Short mmCIF file of N, CA and C in Angstrom, two decimals:
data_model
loop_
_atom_site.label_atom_id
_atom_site.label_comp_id
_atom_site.label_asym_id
_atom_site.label_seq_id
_atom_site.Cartn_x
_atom_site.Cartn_y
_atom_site.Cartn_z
N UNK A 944 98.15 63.15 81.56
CA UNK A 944 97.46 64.42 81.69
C UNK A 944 97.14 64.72 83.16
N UNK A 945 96.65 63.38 83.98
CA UNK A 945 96.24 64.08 85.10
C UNK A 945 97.55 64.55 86.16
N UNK A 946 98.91 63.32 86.05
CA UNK A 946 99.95 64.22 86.35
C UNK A 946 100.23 65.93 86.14
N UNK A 947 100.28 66.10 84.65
CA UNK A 947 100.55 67.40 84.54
C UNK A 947 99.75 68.36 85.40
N UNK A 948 98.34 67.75 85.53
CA UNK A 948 97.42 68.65 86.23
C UNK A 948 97.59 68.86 87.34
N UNK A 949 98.42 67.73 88.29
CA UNK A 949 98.35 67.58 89.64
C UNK A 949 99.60 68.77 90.16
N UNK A 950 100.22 68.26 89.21
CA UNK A 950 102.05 69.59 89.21
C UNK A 950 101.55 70.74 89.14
N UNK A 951 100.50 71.07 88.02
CA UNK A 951 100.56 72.21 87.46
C UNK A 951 99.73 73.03 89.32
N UNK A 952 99.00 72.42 89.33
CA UNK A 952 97.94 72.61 90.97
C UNK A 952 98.90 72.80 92.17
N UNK A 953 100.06 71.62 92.46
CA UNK A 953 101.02 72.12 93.31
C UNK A 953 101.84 73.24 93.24
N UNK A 954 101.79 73.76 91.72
CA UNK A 954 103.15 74.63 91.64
C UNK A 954 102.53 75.75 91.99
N UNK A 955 101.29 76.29 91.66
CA UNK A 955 100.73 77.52 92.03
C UNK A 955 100.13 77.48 93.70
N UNK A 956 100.23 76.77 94.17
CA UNK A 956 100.07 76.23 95.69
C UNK A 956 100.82 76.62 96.23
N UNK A 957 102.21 76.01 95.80
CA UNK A 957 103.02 76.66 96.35
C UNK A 957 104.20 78.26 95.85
N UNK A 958 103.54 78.25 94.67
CA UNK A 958 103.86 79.87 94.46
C UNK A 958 102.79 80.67 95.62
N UNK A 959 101.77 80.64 95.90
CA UNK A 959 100.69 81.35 96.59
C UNK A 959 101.28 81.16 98.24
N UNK A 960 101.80 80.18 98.46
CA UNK A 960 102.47 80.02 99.94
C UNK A 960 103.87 81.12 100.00
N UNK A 961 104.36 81.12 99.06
CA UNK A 961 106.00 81.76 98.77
C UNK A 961 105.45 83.30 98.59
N UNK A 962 104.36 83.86 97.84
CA UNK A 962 104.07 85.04 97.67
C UNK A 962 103.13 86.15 98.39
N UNK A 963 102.12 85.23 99.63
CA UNK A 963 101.42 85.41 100.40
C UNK A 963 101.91 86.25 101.23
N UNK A 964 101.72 87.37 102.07
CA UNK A 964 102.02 88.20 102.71
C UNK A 964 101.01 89.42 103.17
N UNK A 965 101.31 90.38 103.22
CA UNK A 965 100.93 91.86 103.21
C UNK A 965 99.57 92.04 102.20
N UNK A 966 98.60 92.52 102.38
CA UNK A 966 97.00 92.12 101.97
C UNK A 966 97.65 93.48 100.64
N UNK A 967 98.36 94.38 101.26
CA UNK A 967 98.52 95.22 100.38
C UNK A 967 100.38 95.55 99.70
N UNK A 968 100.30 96.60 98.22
CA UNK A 968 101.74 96.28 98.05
C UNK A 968 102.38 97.71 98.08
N UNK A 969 101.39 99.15 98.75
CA UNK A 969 101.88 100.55 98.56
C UNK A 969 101.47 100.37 100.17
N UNK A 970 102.27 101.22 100.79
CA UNK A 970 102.30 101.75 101.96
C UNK A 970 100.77 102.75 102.12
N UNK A 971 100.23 102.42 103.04
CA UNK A 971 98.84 103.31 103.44
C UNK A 971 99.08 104.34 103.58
N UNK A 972 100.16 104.59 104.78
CA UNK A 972 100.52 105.80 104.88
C UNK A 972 101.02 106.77 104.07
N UNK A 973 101.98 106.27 103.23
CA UNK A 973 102.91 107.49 102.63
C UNK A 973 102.70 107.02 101.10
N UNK A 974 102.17 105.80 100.36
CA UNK A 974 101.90 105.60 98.92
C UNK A 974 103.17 104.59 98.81
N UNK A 975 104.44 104.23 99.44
CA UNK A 975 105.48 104.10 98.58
C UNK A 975 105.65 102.47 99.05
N UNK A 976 106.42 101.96 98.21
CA UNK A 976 106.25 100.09 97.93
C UNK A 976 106.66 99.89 99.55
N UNK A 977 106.13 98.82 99.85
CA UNK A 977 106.09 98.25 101.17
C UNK A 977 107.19 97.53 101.62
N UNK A 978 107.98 97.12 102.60
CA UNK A 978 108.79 96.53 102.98
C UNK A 978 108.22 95.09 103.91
N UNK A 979 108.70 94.26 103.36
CA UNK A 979 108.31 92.67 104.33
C UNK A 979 108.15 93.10 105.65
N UNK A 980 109.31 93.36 105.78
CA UNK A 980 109.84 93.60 107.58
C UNK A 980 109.15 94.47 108.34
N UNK A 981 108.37 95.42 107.95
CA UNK A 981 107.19 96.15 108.59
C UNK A 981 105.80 96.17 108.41
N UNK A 982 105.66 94.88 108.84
CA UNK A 982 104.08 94.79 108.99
C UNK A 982 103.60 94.84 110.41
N UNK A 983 102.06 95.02 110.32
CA UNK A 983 101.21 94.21 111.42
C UNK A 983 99.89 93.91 111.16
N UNK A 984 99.14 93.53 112.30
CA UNK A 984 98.01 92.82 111.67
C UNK A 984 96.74 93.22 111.77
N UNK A 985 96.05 93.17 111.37
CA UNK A 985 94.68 93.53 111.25
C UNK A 985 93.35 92.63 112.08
N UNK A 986 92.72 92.28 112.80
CA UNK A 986 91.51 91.51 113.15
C UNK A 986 90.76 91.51 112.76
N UNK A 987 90.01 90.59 111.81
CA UNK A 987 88.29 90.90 111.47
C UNK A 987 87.65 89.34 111.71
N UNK A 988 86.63 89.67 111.36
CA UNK A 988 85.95 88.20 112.14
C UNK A 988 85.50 87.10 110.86
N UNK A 989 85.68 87.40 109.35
CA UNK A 989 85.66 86.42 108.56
C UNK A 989 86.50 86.58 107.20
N UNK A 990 86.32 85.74 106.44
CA UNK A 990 86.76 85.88 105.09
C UNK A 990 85.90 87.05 104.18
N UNK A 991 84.71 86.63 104.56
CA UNK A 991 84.53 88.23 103.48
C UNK A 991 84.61 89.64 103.94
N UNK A 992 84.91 89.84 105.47
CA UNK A 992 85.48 90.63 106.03
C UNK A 992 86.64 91.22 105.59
N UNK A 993 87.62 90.10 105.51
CA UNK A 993 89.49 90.06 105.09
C UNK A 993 89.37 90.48 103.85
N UNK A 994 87.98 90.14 102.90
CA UNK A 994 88.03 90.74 101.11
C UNK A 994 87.81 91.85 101.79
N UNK A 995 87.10 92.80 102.43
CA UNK A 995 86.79 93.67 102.19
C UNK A 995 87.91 95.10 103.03
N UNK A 996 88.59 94.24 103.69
CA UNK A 996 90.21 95.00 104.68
C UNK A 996 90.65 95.10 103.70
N UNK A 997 91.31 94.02 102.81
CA UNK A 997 92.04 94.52 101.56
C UNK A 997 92.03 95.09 100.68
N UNK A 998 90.32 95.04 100.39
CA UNK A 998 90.31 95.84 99.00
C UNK A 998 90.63 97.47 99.77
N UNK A 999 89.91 97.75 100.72
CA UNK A 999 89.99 99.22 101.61
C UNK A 999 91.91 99.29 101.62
N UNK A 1000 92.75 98.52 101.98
CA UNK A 1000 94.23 98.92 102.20
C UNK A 1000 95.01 98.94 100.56
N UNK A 1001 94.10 98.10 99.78
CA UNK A 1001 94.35 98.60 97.93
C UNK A 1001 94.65 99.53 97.52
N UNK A 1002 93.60 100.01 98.02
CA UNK A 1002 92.80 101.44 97.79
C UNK A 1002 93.80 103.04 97.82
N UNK A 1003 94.00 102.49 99.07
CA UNK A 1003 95.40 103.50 99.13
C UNK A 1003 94.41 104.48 99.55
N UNK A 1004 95.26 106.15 99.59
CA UNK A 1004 95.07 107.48 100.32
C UNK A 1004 94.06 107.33 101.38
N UNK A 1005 93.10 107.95 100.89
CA UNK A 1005 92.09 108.52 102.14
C UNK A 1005 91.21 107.12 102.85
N UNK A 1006 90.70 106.09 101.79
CA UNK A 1006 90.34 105.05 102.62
C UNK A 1006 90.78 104.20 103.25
N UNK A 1007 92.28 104.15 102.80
CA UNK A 1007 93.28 103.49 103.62
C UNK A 1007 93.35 103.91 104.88
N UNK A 1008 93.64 105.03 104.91
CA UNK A 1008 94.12 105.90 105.99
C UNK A 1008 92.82 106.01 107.03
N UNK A 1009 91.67 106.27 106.31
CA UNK A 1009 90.47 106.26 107.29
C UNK A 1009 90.23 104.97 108.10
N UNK A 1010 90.63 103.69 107.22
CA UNK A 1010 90.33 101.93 107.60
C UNK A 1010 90.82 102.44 108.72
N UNK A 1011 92.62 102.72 108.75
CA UNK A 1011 93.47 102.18 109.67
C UNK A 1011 93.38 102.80 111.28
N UNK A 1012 92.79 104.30 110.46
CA UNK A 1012 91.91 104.52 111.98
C UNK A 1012 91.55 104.44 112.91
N UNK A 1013 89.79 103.35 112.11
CA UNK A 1013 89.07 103.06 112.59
C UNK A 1013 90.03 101.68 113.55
N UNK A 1014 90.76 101.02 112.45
CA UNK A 1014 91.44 99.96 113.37
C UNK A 1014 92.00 100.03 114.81
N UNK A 1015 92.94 101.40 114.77
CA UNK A 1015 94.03 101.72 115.74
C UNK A 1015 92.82 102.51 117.21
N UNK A 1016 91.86 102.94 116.61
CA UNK A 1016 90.93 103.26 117.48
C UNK A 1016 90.47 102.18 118.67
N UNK A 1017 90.59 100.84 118.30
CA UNK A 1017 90.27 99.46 118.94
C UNK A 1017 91.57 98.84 119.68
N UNK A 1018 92.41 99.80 119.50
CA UNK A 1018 93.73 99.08 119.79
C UNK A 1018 94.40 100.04 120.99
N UNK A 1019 93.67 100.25 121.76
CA UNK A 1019 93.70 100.85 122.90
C UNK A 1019 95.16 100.63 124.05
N UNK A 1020 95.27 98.91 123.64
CA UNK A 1020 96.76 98.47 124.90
C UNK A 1020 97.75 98.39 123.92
N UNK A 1021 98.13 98.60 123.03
CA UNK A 1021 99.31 99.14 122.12
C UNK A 1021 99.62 97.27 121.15
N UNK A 1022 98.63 96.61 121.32
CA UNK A 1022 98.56 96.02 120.50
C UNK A 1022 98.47 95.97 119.15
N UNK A 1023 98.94 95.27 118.20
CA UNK A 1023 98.98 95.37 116.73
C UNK A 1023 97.61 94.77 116.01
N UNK A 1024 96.97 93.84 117.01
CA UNK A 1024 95.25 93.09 116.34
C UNK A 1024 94.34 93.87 117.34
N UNK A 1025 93.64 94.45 116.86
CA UNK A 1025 92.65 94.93 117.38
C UNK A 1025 91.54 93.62 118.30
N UNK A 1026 90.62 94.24 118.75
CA UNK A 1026 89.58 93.37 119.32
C UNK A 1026 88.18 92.96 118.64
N UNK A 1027 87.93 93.86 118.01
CA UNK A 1027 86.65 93.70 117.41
C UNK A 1027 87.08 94.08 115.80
N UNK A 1028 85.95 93.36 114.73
CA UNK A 1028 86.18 93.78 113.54
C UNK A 1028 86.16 95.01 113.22
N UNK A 1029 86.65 95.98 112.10
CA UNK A 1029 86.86 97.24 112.44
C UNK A 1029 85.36 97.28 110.67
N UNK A 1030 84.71 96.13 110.32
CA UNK A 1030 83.68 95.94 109.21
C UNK A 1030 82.72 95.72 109.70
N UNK A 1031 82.45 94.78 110.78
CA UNK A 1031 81.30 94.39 110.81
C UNK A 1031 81.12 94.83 112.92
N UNK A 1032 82.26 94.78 113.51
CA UNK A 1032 82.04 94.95 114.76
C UNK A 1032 82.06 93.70 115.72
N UNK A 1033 81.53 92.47 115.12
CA UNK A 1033 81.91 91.38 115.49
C UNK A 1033 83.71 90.62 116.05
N UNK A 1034 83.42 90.22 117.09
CA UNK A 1034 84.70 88.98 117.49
C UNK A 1034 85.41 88.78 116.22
N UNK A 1035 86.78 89.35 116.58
CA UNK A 1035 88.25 88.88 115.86
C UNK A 1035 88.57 87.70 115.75
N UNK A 1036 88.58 86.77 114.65
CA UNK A 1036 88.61 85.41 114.38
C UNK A 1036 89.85 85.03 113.53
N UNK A 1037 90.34 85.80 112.44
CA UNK A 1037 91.85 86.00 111.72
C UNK A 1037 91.95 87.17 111.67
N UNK A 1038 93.29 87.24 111.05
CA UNK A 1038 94.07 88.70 110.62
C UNK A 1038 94.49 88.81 109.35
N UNK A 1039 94.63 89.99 109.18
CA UNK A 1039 95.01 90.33 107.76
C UNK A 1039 96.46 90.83 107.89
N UNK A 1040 97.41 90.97 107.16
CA UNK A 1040 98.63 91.41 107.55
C UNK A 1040 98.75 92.60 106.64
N UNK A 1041 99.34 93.90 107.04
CA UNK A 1041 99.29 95.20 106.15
C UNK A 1041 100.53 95.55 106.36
N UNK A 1042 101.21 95.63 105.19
CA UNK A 1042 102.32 96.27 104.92
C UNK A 1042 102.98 97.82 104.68
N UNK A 1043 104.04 98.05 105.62
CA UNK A 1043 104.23 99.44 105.34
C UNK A 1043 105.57 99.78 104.97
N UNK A 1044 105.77 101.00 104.85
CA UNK A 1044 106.82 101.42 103.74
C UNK A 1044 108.39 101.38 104.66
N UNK A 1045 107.67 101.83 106.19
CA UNK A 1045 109.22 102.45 106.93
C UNK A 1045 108.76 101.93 108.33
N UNK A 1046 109.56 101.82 109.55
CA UNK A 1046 109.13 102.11 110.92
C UNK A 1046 108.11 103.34 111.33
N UNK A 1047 108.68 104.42 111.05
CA UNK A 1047 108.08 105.84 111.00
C UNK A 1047 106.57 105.30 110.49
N UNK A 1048 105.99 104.95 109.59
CA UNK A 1048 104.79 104.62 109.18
C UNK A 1048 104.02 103.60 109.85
N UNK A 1049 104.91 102.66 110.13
CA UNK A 1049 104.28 101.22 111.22
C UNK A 1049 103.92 102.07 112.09
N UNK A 1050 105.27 102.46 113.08
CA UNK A 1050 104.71 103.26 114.03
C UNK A 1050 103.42 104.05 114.29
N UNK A 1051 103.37 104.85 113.36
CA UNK A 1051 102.21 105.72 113.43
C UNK A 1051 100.49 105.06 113.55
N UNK A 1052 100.74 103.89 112.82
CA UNK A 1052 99.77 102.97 113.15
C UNK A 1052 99.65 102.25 114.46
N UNK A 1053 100.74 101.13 115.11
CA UNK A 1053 100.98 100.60 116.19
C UNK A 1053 101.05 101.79 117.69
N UNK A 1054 101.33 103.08 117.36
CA UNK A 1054 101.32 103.61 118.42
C UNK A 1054 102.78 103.55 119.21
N UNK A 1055 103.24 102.73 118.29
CA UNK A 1055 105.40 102.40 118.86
C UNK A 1055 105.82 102.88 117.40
N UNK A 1056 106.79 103.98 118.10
CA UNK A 1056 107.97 104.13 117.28
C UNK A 1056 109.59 104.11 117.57
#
């Protein structure tokens, strides 16, 4: 039994390593399914910070769009992580990674198209 338990614990370990990505799975910008290959990242200064980036990039339309904003507002040298949390205001400590639909949409966020 405790075998099975130990497998059963690795296998979703490593399903969660293999499936991990993009905090979100619709494009902020435009609604439509996200592509791997166009992401970037987000800065906030903790874990319940990062719950609360994602649930906002979930969310989709207007609070999405308002988050990413507030983000790109901090991102002044055409960087993709901002400097300060865009939740609490505090020092950038991890990132969140946000997924988008096209270049055209990254872009519009990153400030490069």
């Amino acid at each position: 039994m405790k075998k099975i338990l130990i497998t059963l614990i690795s296998t979703i370990g490593i399903a969660g390593l293999l499936f991990a990505g993009a905090a979100n799975k619709n494009c902020p910008t435009s609604g439509k399914a996200i592509n791997a290959d166009k992401t970037a990242n987000i800065g906030v200064c903790c874990k319940n910070c990062a719950g609360k980036a994602t649930k906002a990039l979930e969310a989709g339309g207007k609070k999405a769009k308002a988050f990413l904003k507030k983000v790109a507002a901090d991102n002044k040298d055409g960087d993709t992580v901002n400097k300060n949390c865009p939740i609490s205001g505090k020092a950038v400590k991890t990132t969140v990674t946000v997924g988008f639909c096209c270049g055209n949409c990254l872009g519009k966020f990153t400030g490069k198209k």
